[in-house]
Short mmCIF file of C-alpha atoms in Angstrom, two decimals:
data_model
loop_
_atom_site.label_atom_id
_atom_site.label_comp_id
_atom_site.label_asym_id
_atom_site.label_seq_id
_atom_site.Cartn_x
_atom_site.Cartn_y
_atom_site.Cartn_z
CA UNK A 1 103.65 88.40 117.12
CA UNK A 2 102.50 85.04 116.76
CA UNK A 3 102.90 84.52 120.67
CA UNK A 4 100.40 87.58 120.95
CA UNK A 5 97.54 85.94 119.07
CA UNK A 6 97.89 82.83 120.62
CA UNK A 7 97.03 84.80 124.09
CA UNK A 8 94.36 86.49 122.14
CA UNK A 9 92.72 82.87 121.20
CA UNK A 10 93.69 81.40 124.86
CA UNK A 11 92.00 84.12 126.02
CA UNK A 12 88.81 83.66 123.82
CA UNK A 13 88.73 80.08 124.26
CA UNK A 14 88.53 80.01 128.12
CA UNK A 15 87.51 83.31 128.64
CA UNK A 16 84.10 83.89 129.99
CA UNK A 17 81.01 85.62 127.84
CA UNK A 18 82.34 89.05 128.85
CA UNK A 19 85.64 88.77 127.21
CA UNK A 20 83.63 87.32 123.92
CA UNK A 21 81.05 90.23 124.22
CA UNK A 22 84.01 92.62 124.07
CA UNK A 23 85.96 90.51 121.28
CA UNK A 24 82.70 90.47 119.11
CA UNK A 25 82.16 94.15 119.53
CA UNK A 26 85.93 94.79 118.90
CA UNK A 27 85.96 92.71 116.20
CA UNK A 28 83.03 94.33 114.46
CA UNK A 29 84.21 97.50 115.05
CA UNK A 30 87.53 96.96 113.67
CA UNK A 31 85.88 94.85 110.51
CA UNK A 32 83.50 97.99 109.57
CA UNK A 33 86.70 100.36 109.94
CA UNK A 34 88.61 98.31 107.94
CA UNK A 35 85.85 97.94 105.39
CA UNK A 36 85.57 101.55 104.93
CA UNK A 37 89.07 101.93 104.43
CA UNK A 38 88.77 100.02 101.46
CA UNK A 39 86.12 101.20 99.97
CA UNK A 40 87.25 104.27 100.20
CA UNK A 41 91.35 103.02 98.29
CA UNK A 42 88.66 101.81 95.33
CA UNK A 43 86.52 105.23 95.60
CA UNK A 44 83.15 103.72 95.94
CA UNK A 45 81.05 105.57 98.31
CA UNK A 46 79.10 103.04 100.61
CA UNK A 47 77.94 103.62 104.19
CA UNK A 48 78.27 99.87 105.46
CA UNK A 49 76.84 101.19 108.94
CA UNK A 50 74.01 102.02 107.25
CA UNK A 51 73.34 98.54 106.85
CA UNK A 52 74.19 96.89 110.30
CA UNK A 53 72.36 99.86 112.04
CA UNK A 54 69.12 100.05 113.38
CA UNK A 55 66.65 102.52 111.68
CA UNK A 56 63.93 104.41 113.13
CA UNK A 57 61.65 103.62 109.77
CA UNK A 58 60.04 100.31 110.93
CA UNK A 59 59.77 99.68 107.22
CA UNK A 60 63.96 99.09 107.25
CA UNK A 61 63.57 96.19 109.48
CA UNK A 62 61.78 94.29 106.79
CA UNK A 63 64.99 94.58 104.34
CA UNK A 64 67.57 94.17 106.91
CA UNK A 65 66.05 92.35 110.06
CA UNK A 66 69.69 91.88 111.37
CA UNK A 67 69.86 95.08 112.33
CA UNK A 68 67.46 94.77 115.72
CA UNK A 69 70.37 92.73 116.92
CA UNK A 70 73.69 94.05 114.95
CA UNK A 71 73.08 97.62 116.15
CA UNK A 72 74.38 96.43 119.60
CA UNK A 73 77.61 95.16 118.25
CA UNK A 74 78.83 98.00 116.25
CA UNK A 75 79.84 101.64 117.39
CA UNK A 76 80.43 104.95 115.69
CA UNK A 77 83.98 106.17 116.70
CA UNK A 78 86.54 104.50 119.52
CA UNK A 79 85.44 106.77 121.93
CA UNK A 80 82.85 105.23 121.68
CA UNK A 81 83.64 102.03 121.66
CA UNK A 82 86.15 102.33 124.53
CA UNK A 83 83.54 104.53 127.02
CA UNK A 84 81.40 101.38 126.33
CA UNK A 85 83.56 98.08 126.76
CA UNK A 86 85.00 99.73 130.13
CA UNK A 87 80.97 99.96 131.18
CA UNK A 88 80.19 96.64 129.71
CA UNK A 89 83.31 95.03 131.67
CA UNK A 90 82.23 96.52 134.91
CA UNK A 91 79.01 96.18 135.13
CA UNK A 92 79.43 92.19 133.65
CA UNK A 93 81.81 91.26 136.13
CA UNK A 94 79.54 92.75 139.08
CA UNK A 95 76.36 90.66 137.53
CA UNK A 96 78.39 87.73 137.33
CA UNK A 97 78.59 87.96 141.11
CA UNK A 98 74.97 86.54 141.47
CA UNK A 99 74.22 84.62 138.26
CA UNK A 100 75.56 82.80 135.09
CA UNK A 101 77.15 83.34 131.82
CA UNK A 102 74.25 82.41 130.27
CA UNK A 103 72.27 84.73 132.16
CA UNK A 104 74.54 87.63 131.07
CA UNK A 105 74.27 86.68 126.94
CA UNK A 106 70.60 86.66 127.12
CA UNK A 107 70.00 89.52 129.22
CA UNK A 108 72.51 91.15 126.71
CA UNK A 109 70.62 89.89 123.86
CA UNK A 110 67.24 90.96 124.95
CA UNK A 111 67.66 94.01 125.98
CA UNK A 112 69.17 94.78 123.22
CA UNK A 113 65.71 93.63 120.96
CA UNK A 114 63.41 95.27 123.53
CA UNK A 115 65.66 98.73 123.80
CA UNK A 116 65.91 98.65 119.66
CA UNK A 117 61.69 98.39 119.44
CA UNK A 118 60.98 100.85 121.90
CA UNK A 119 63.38 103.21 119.71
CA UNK A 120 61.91 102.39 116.54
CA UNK A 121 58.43 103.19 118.34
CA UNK A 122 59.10 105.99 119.96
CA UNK A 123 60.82 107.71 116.47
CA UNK A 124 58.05 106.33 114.31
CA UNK A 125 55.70 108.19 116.53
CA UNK A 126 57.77 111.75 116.20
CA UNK A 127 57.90 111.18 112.72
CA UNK A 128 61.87 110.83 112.88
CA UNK A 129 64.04 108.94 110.83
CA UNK A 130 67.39 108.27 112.41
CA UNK A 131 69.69 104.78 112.76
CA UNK A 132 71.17 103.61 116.13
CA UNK A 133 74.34 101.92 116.64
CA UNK A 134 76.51 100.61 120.35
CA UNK A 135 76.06 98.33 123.01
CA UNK A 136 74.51 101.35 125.42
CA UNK A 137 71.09 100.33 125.97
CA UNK A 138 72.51 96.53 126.66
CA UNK A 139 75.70 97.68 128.73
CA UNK A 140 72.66 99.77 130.66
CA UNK A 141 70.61 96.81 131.36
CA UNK A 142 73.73 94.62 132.30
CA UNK A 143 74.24 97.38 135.08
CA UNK A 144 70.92 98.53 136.56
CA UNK A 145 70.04 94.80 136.80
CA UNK A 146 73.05 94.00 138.88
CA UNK A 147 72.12 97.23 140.91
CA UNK A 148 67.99 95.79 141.05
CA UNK A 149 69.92 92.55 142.66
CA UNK A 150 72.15 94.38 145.13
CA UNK A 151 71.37 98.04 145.24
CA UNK A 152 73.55 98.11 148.83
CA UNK A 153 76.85 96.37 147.23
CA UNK A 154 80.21 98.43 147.73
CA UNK A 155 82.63 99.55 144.66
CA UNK A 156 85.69 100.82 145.14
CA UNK A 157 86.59 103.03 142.57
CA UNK A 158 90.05 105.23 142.17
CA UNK A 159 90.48 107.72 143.98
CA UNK A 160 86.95 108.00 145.71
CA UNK A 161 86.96 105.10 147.67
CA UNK A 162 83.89 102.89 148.27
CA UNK A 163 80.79 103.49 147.48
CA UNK A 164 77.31 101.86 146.96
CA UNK A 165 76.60 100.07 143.37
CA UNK A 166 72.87 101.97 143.61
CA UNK A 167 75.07 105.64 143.91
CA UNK A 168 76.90 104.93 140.95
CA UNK A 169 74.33 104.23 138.89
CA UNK A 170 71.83 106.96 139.74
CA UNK A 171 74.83 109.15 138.62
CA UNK A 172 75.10 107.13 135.20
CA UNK A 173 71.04 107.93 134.94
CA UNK A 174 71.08 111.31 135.98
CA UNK A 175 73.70 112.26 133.17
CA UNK A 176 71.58 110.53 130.68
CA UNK A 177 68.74 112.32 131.86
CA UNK A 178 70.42 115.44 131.24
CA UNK A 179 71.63 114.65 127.83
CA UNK A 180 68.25 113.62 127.04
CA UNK A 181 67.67 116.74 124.74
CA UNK A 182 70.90 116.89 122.97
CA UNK A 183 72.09 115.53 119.41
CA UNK A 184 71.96 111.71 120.51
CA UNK A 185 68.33 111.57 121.91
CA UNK A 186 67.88 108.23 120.40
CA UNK A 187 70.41 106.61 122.13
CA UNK A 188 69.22 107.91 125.83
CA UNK A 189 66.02 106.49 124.81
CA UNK A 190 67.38 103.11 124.36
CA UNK A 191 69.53 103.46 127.49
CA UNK A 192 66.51 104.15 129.31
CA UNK A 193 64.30 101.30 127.62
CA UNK A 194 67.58 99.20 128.61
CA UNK A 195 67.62 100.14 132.41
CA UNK A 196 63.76 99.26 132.62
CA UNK A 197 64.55 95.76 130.85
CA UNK A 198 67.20 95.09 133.42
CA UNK A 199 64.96 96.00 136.38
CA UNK A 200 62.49 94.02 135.32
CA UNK A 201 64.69 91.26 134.22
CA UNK A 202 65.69 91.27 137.96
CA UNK A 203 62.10 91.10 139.06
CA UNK A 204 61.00 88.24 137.14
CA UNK A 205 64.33 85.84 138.04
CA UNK A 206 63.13 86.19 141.10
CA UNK A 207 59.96 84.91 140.89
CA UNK A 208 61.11 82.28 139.04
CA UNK A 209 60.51 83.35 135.20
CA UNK A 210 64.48 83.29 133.69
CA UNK A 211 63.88 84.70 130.36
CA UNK A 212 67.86 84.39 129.46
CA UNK A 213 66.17 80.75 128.86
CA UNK A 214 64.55 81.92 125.26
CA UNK A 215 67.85 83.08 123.94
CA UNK A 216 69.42 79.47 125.95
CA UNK A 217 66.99 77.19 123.82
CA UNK A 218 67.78 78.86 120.58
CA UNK A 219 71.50 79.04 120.67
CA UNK A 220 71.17 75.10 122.41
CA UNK A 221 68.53 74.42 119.35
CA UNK A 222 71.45 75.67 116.91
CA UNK A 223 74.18 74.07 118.01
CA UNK A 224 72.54 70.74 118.00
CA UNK A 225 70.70 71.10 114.84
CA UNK A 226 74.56 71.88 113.56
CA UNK A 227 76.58 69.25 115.61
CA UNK A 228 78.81 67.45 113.77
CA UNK A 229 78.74 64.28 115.75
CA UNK A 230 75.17 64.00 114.97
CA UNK A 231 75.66 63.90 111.38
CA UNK A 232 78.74 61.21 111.33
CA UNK A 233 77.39 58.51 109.14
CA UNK A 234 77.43 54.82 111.22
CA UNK A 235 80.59 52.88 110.78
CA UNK A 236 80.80 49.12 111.18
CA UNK A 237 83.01 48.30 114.20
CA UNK A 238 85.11 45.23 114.50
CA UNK A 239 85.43 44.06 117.81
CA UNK A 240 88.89 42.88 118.79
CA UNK A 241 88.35 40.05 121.20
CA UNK A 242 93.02 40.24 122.49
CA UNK A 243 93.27 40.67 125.96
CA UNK A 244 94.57 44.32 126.18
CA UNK A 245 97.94 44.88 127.41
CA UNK A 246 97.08 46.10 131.42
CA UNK A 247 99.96 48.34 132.22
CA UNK A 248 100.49 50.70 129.21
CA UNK A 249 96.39 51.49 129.24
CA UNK A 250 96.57 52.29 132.99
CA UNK A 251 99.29 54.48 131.90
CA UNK A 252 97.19 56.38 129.95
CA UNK A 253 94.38 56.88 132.44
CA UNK A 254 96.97 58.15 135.07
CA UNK A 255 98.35 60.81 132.38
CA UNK A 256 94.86 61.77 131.20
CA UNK A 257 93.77 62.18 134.87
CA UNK A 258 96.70 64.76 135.64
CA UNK A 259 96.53 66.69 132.65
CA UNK A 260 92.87 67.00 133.39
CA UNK A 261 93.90 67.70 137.18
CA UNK A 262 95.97 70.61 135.89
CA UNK A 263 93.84 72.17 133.30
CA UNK A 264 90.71 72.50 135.95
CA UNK A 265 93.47 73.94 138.25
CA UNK A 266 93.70 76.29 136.03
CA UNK A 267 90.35 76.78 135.15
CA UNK A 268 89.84 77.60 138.40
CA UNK A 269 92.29 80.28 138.65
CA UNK A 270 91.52 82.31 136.12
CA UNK A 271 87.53 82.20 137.22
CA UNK A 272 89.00 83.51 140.58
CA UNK A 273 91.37 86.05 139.25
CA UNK A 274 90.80 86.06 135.52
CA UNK A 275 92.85 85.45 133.00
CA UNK A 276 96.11 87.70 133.32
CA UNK A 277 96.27 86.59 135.94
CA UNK A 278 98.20 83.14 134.94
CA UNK A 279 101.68 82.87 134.33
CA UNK A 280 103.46 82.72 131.25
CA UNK A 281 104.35 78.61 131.50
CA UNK A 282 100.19 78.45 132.53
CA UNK A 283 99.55 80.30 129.40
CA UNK A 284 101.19 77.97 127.29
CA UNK A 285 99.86 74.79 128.43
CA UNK A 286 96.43 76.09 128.53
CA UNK A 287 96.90 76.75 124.89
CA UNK A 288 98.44 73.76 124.09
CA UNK A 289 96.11 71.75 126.00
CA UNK A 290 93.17 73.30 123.83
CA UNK A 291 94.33 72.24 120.33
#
């Protein structure tokens, strides 16, 4: 067991931002099942996805402004959850083809914002109050950008063969379009606002505007407001003025060096070929290596 969640965290750790993106929707999904499950042992009544889901009542997002971005990490049932992370992994790996992990997060991000207001719009105008929950509309915008980039790519997919990236997701389109009318309306419209995000995404990268950048400078403004090293009060230091011992410090260097040599080694491998790809020895060093 405990060999098992150290592959889990090896796998988090130096996994790229699709494996997180699936781990934080996992984990979310598994949190809100778990928290209904005790709610329910205590009998108290609560509908926690009320409360991470995004509502059609623009009033809600006053009370519970989370929920513009939160909708897009929880789902409903694991059907759908599962339909979704098999999308999302698919349509991640073929935009990381062309550009960056970074790139991927804040397309994610933002598509996810735009495809939530143009729901809460378009509802507030029918005078309908209904909440929206999964990673569609972002999953959507992941894809049909990758298709904007290279319509003329070729997927092979089981038992059809190859076929062009811009076939397979007319087909994904078409059988939203033709669910449009039917009990999850909602969600089709944020797929669709989601697929027009992505395009245009696509358009303005390249023209130069990268607005993955926005969601960049936040998360960069964070993590530096928050780093630790910044906040390390100054300590005195006491220069030692003894000739070092040469041979035990070059020692050191050479074993840093190849440890180094070995991790990027296998760094490199799994960005290649992912990471189950490694073998088990690989796995355990990589592990160890990150502690």
């Amino acid at each position: 067991m405990s060999s098992i969640i150290n592959d889990l965290k090896s796998q988090y750790k130096f996994g790229g931002i699709t494996q997180k993106l699936i781990y934080w929707n996992v984990m979310c999904f598994v949190f809100s099942f778990v928290f209904f499950g005790l709610l329910k042992l205590v009998n108290i009544d609560v509908d926690f996805i009320y409360y991470v889901s995004l509502s059609s009542n623009p009033v809600d997002l006053f009370w519970k402004p989370w929920s513009i971005i939160t909708y897009a990490f929880f789902h409903s049932d694991i059907f759908h959850i599962f339909f979704n992370l098999m999308v999302l992994n698919f349509s991640s790996q073929l935009f990381l083809t062309f550009f960056n992990q970074k790139q991927l997060l804040g397309l994610y991000l933002l598509s996810a914002i735009f495809s939530g207001l143009i729901f809460v719009s378009t509802f507030y105008l029918m005078n309908v109050v209904l909440p929206l929950v999964g990673a569609s509309a972002a999953i959507m915008a992941i894809l049909v950008a990758a298709t904007a980039y290279s319509p003329l790519m070729n997927v092979r997919l089981l038992l059809i063969g190859y076929v062009k990236l811009w076939q397979i997701t007319l087909v994904i389109l078409l059988i939203d379009l033709l669910q449009f009318r039917d009990a999850n309306t909602g969600g089709h419209i944020a797929h669709f606002a989601g697929a027009f995000f992505g395009f245009v995404f696509i358009k303005l990268l390249e023209n130069g505007i990268d607005l993955s950048k926005i969601v960049s400078s936040i998360i960069d403004f964070f993590v530096n407001l928050f780093d630790k090293s910044q906040s390390t009060p100054f300590k005195k230091v006491h220069k030692n003025y003894k000739r070092p011992v040469e041979k035990p410090a070059v020692s050191r260097i050479i074993t840093k060096d190849k440890t180094q040599q070995q991790i990027d080694e296998i760094l490199d491998k799994i960005s290649r070929s992912g990471y189950d790809c490694l073998t088990k020895e690989e796995k355990e060093f990589l592990f160890k290596a990150g502690k």
